[in-house]
Amino acid sequence: MAITPPDELWWTTFNQFMIGALVLGTFVSIVFAYFAIRYWDKRIKPQDAEVLLGPGRVAPGTGKIGWTRYTLVVTGIIVTLLILATFPRTDYVEATPPQTDLVIWVTAFQFGWEFEYPNGKKVVNNLVLPTDTVVEFKVTSRDVFHAFGILEIKGAKIDAIPGILNNLWIKTPSEPTVLNVICYELCGVGHSLMTGTIEVVPPDEYQAFLESP
Ligand code: CUA
């Protein structure tokens, strides 16, 4: 089953917002420039402008309300579409993944990360994961508030709070690589040193690692 990972969805959403902003921004700029030229009142001298257009004053009215309505309608349509497109995606990202290949338990502490595999194997700070795998992280903390995040994966960030289990899921890259884990919440003097790595390796290498003592 093809699964859209949250970071891919994040970029799609970002690009759609960007296109919407460009379209709307261009439209507004054109209308703005048109108004500035069309309704330029040459009778107003620069030295009068401050008196006529000072705080709390508006220019002597010659414009019409029509264009404002069009602008509002266009803005309304774009914003509504973006909201409709974004809410289901937020749900999708925050829920458990449609299919989970691997669950990793993450416990943050001052100052590091403990990772536990389904077979009970535990590692500190340096996690090994197989390529092309949907991984669900169950994140908590054993002391203060931290935030678990993976630097290279957009949007992969979740609070690590004592007594609370938070969910974060990703799809690992399809090529072997090393990802960086960092803490995103000020948690004490060692906060900036609270880093780790995720080594993404081919499945057979991962299996060998998992079975090693
Ligand atoms: Cu843990 Cu900052």
Coordinates of N, CA and C in Angstrom, one line a residue, residues 69-200:
R69 N -15.3 44.5 -3.0 CA -16.1 43.3 -2.9 C -15.4 42.2 -3.6
Y70 N -15.0 42.4 -4.8 CA -14.3 41.4 -5.6 C -13.1 40.8 -4.8
T71 N -12.3 41.7 -4.3 CA -11.1 41.3 -3.6 C -11.5 40.4 -2.4
L72 N -12.5 40.9 -1.7 CA -13.0 40.1 -0.5 C -13.5 38.7 -0.9
V73 N -14.2 38.6 -2.0 CA -14.7 37.3 -2.5 C -13.5 36.4 -2.9
V74 N -12.6 36.9 -3.7 CA -11.5 36.1 -4.1 C -10.7 35.6 -2.9
T75 N -10.4 36.5 -1.9 CA -9.7 36.2 -0.7 C -10.5 35.1 0.0
G76 N -11.8 35.3 0.2 CA -12.6 34.3 0.9 C -12.6 32.9 0.3
I77 N -12.6 32.9 -1.1 CA -12.6 31.6 -1.8 C -11.3 30.9 -1.5
I78 N -10.2 31.6 -1.7 CA -8.9 31.0 -1.5 C -8.7 30.5 -0.1
V79 N -9.0 31.4 0.9 CA -8.8 31.0 2.3 C -9.7 29.8 2.7
T80 N -10.9 29.8 2.2 CA -11.8 28.7 2.5 C -11.2 27.4 1.9
L81 N -10.8 27.4 0.7 CA -10.2 26.2 0.0 C -9.0 25.7 0.8
L82 N -8.1 26.7 1.3 CA -6.9 26.3 2.0 C -7.3 25.6 3.4
I83 N -8.3 26.2 4.0 CA -8.8 25.6 5.3 C -9.3 24.2 5.1
L84 N -10.2 24.1 4.0 CA -10.8 22.8 3.7 C -9.7 21.7 3.4
A85 N -8.6 22.2 2.8 CA -7.6 21.3 2.4 C -6.7 20.9 3.6
T86 N -6.6 21.8 4.5 CA -5.6 21.7 5.6 C -6.1 20.8 6.8
F87 N -7.4 21.0 7.1 CA -7.9 20.3 8.3 C -7.8 18.8 8.2
P88 N -8.3 18.2 7.1 CA -8.2 16.7 7.0 C -6.7 16.2 7.1
R89 N -5.8 17.1 6.6 CA -4.4 16.7 6.6 C -3.8 16.7 8.0
T90 N -4.2 17.7 8.7 CA -3.8 17.8 10.1 C -4.2 16.5 10.9
D91 N -5.5 16.1 10.6 CA -6.0 14.9 11.2 C -5.1 13.7 10.8
Y92 N -4.8 13.6 9.5 CA -4.1 12.5 9.0 C -2.7 12.4 9.6
V93 N -2.0 13.5 9.7 CA -0.7 13.6 10.3 C -0.7 13.2 11.8
E94 N -1.7 13.7 12.5 CA -1.7 13.5 14.0 C -2.3 12.1 14.4
A95 N -3.0 11.5 13.5 CA -3.6 10.1 13.8 C -2.5 9.1 13.7
T96 N -2.8 7.9 14.1 CA -1.8 6.8 13.8 C -1.8 6.6 12.3
P97 N -0.6 6.1 11.8 CA -0.5 5.9 10.3 C -1.5 4.8 9.8
P98 N -1.8 4.9 8.5 CA -2.7 3.9 8.0 C -2.2 2.5 8.1
Q99 N -0.9 2.4 8.2 CA -0.3 1.1 8.3 C 1.1 1.3 9.0
T100 N 1.4 0.5 10.1 CA 2.6 0.7 10.8 C 3.5 -0.5 10.6
D101 N 4.8 -0.3 10.2 CA 5.7 -1.4 10.0 C 6.5 -1.6 11.3
L102 N 6.7 -0.6 12.1 CA 7.6 -0.7 13.2 C 7.2 0.4 14.3
V103 N 7.2 -0.1 15.6 CA 6.9 0.9 16.6 C 8.1 1.0 17.5
I104 N 8.6 2.3 17.7 CA 9.7 2.5 18.6 C 9.3 3.4 19.8
W105 N 9.6 2.9 21.0 CA 9.3 3.7 22.2 C 10.4 4.6 22.5
V106 N 10.1 5.9 22.6 CA 11.1 6.9 22.8 C 10.9 7.5 24.2
T107 N 12.0 7.4 25.1 CA 11.9 8.1 26.4 C 13.0 9.1 26.5
A108 N 12.6 10.4 26.6 CA 13.6 11.5 26.7 C 14.0 11.6 28.2
F109 N 15.2 12.0 28.4 CA 15.7 12.2 29.8 C 16.8 13.3 29.7
Q110 N 17.1 13.9 30.8 CA 18.2 14.9 30.9 C 19.5 14.2 30.9
F111 N 20.3 14.1 29.8 CA 20.0 14.8 28.5 C 20.3 13.8 27.4
G112 N 19.3 13.1 27.0 CA 19.5 12.1 25.9 C 18.2 11.4 25.6
W113 N 18.3 10.4 24.7 CA 17.1 9.7 24.2 C 17.3 8.2 24.4
E114 N 16.3 7.5 25.0 CA 16.4 6.1 25.0 C 15.3 5.5 24.1
F115 N 15.8 4.7 23.2 CA 14.9 4.1 22.2 C 14.7 2.6 22.5
E116 N 13.5 2.1 22.4 CA 13.2 0.7 22.6 C 12.5 0.1 21.4
Y117 N 13.1 -1.1 21.0 CA 12.6 -1.8 19.8 C 11.5 -2.8 20.3
P118 N 10.6 -3.3 19.4 CA 9.6 -4.2 19.8 C 10.1 -5.4 20.5
N119 N 11.3 -5.9 20.2 CA 11.9 -7.1 20.8 C 12.5 -6.8 22.2
G120 N 12.4 -5.6 22.7 CA 12.9 -5.2 24.0 C 14.3 -4.7 23.9
K121 N 15.0 -4.7 22.8 CA 16.3 -4.1 22.7 C 16.3 -2.6 22.9
K122 N 17.3 -2.1 23.7 CA 17.3 -0.7 24.0 C 18.6 -0.1 23.5
V123 N 18.5 1.1 23.0 CA 19.7 1.9 22.6 C 19.6 3.3 23.1
V124 N 20.7 4.0 23.3 CA 20.7 5.3 23.8 C 21.3 6.2 22.7
N125 N 20.5 7.2 22.3 CA 20.9 8.3 21.3 C 21.1 7.9 19.9
N126 N 21.6 6.7 19.7 CA 21.8 6.3 18.3 C 20.9 5.1 17.9
L127 N 19.9 5.5 17.1 CA 18.8 4.6 16.6 C 19.2 4.1 15.2
V128 N 18.9 2.8 15.0 CA 19.1 2.2 13.7 C 17.7 1.8 13.1
L129 N 17.4 2.3 11.9 CA 16.1 1.9 11.3 C 16.3 1.4 9.9
P130 N 15.3 0.5 9.5 CA 15.4 0.1 8.1 C 14.9 1.1 7.1
T131 N 15.3 1.0 5.9 CA 14.9 2.0 4.8 C 13.4 1.7 4.5
D132 N 12.8 2.7 3.9 CA 11.4 2.6 3.3 C 10.4 2.0 4.3
T133 N 10.4 2.4 5.5 CA 9.6 1.8 6.6 C 8.7 2.8 7.3
V134 N 7.5 2.5 7.5 CA 6.6 3.4 8.3 C 6.9 3.1 9.8
V135 N 7.4 4.1 10.4 CA 7.8 4.0 11.8 C 6.9 4.9 12.7
E136 N 6.4 4.3 13.7 CA 5.6 5.0 14.7 C 6.4 5.2 16.0
F137 N 6.6 6.4 16.4 CA 7.3 6.7 17.6 C 6.3 7.0 18.7
K138 N 6.4 6.3 19.9 CA 5.6 6.5 21.0 C 6.5 7.3 22.0
V139 N 6.2 8.6 22.2 CA 7.2 9.5 22.8 C 6.8 9.9 24.2
T140 N 7.6 9.8 25.2 CA 7.4 10.3 26.5 C 8.7 10.8 27.2
S141 N 8.6 11.2 28.4 CA 9.8 11.6 29.1 C 9.9 11.1 30.5
R142 N 11.1 10.9 31.1 CA 11.1 10.4 32.4 C 11.4 11.5 33.5
D143 N 11.7 12.8 33.0 CA 11.9 13.8 34.0 C 11.2 15.1 33.6
V144 N 11.7 15.9 32.7 CA 11.1 17.2 32.4 C 10.5 17.2 31.0
F145 N 10.0 18.4 30.6 CA 9.5 18.5 29.2 C 10.6 18.5 28.2
H146 N 10.6 17.7 27.2 CA 11.5 17.8 26.1 C 10.6 17.8 24.8
A147 N 11.3 17.9 23.7 CA 10.5 17.7 22.4 C 11.4 16.9 21.5
F148 N 10.9 15.8 21.0 CA 11.6 14.9 20.1 C 11.4 15.4 18.7
G149 N 12.5 15.6 18.0 CA 12.4 16.0 16.6 C 13.5 15.4 15.7
I150 N 13.2 15.2 14.4 CA 14.2 14.8 13.5 C 14.4 15.9 12.5
L151 N 15.6 16.4 12.5 CA 16.0 17.6 11.8 C 15.7 17.5 10.3
E152 N 16.0 16.4 9.6 CA 15.9 16.4 8.2 C 14.5 16.1 7.7
I153 N 13.6 15.7 8.6 CA 12.2 15.4 8.1 C 11.3 16.5 8.6
K154 N 10.7 17.2 7.6 CA 9.9 18.3 7.9 C 8.7 18.0 8.7
G155 N 8.5 18.7 9.8 CA 7.3 18.5 10.6 C 7.4 17.4 11.6
A156 N 8.6 16.6 11.6 CA 8.8 15.5 12.5 C 9.2 16.1 13.8
K157 N 8.2 16.5 14.7 CA 8.5 17.1 16.0 C 7.4 16.9 16.9
I158 N 7.6 16.4 18.1 CA 6.5 16.1 19.0 C 7.0 16.3 20.5
D159 N 6.1 16.8 21.3 CA 6.5 17.0 22.7 C 6.7 15.7 23.4
A160 N 7.8 15.7 24.3 CA 8.0 14.5 25.2 C 7.8 15.0 26.6
I161 N 6.7 14.5 27.2 CA 6.2 15.0 28.4 C 6.0 13.8 29.4
P162 N 6.5 14.0 30.7 CA 6.3 12.9 31.6 C 4.9 12.5 31.8
G163 N 4.6 11.2 31.8 CA 3.2 10.7 32.1 C 2.3 10.8 30.9
I164 N 2.8 11.3 29.7 CA 1.9 11.4 28.5 C 2.7 10.7 27.4
L165 N 1.9 10.0 26.6 CA 2.4 9.2 25.5 C 2.0 9.9 24.2
N166 N 2.9 10.5 23.5 CA 2.6 11.2 22.2 C 3.0 10.4 21.0
N167 N 2.3 10.6 20.0 CA 2.5 9.8 18.7 C 3.2 10.7 17.7
L168 N 4.2 10.1 17.0 CA 4.8 10.8 15.8 C 5.1 9.7 14.8
W169 N 4.7 9.9 13.5 CA 5.1 8.8 12.6 C 5.8 9.4 11.4
I170 N 6.7 8.6 10.8 CA 7.4 9.1 9.6 C 7.5 7.9 8.7
K171 N 8.0 8.1 7.5 CA 8.4 7.1 6.6 C 9.9 7.3 6.4
T172 N 10.7 6.3 6.7 CA 12.1 6.4 6.5 C 12.5 6.6 5.0
P173 N 13.6 7.2 4.7 CA 14.0 7.4 3.3 C 14.3 6.1 2.7
S174 N 14.2 6.0 1.3 CA 14.4 4.8 0.7 C 15.9 4.4 0.4
E175 N 16.7 5.4 0.6 CA 18.2 5.2 0.5 C 18.8 5.3 1.9
P176 N 19.9 4.5 2.2 CA 20.5 4.6 3.4 C 21.1 6.0 3.7
T177 N 20.9 6.5 4.9 CA 21.4 7.8 5.2 C 21.5 7.9 6.8
V178 N 21.9 9.1 7.2 CA 21.9 9.3 8.7 C 21.1 10.6 8.9
L179 N 20.1 10.5 9.8 CA 19.3 11.6 10.2 C 19.7 12.1 11.6
N180 N 19.4 13.3 11.9 CA 19.8 13.9 13.2 C 18.6 14.1 14.1
V181 N 18.7 13.6 15.3 CA 17.7 13.8 16.3 C 18.1 15.0 17.2
I182 N 17.2 15.9 17.4 CA 17.5 17.0 18.4 C 16.3 17.2 19.3
C183 N 16.6 17.9 20.4 CA 15.6 18.3 21.4 C 15.1 19.7 21.1
Y184 N 13.8 19.9 20.9 CA 13.3 21.2 20.5 C 12.7 22.0 21.6
E185 N 12.9 21.5 22.9 CA 12.4 22.3 24.0 C 13.4 22.5 25.1
L186 N 13.6 23.7 25.5 CA 14.6 24.0 26.5 C 14.3 23.2 27.7
C187 N 15.3 22.4 28.1 CA 15.0 21.4 29.2 C 16.1 21.4 30.2
G188 N 17.0 22.4 30.2 CA 18.1 22.4 31.2 C 19.4 22.7 30.6
V189 N 20.5 22.6 31.4 CA 21.8 23.1 30.9 C 22.3 22.2 29.7
G190 N 21.9 21.0 29.7 CA 22.4 20.1 28.6 C 21.5 20.1 27.4
H191 N 20.5 21.0 27.3 CA 19.6 21.0 26.2 C 20.2 20.9 24.8
S192 N 21.2 21.8 24.6 CA 21.8 21.9 23.3 C 22.7 20.7 22.9
L193 N 23.0 19.9 24.0 CA 23.8 18.7 23.7 C 22.9 17.5 23.6
M194 N 21.6 17.7 23.7 CA 20.7 16.5 23.6 C 20.4 16.1 22.2
T195 N 21.4 15.6 21.6 CA 21.2 15.2 20.2 C 21.4 13.7 20.0
G196 N 21.0 13.2 18.9 CA 21.2 11.7 18.6 C 21.2 11.5 17.1
T197 N 21.3 10.3 16.7 CA 21.3 10.0 15.2 C 20.3 8.9 14.9
I198 N 19.8 8.9 13.7 CA 19.0 7.7 13.2 C 19.8 7.3 12.0
E199 N 20.3 6.1 12.1 CA 21.0 5.5 11.0 C 20.0 4.7 10.2
V200 N 19.8 5.1 8.9 CA 18.8 4.4 8.1 C 19.6 3.4 7.2

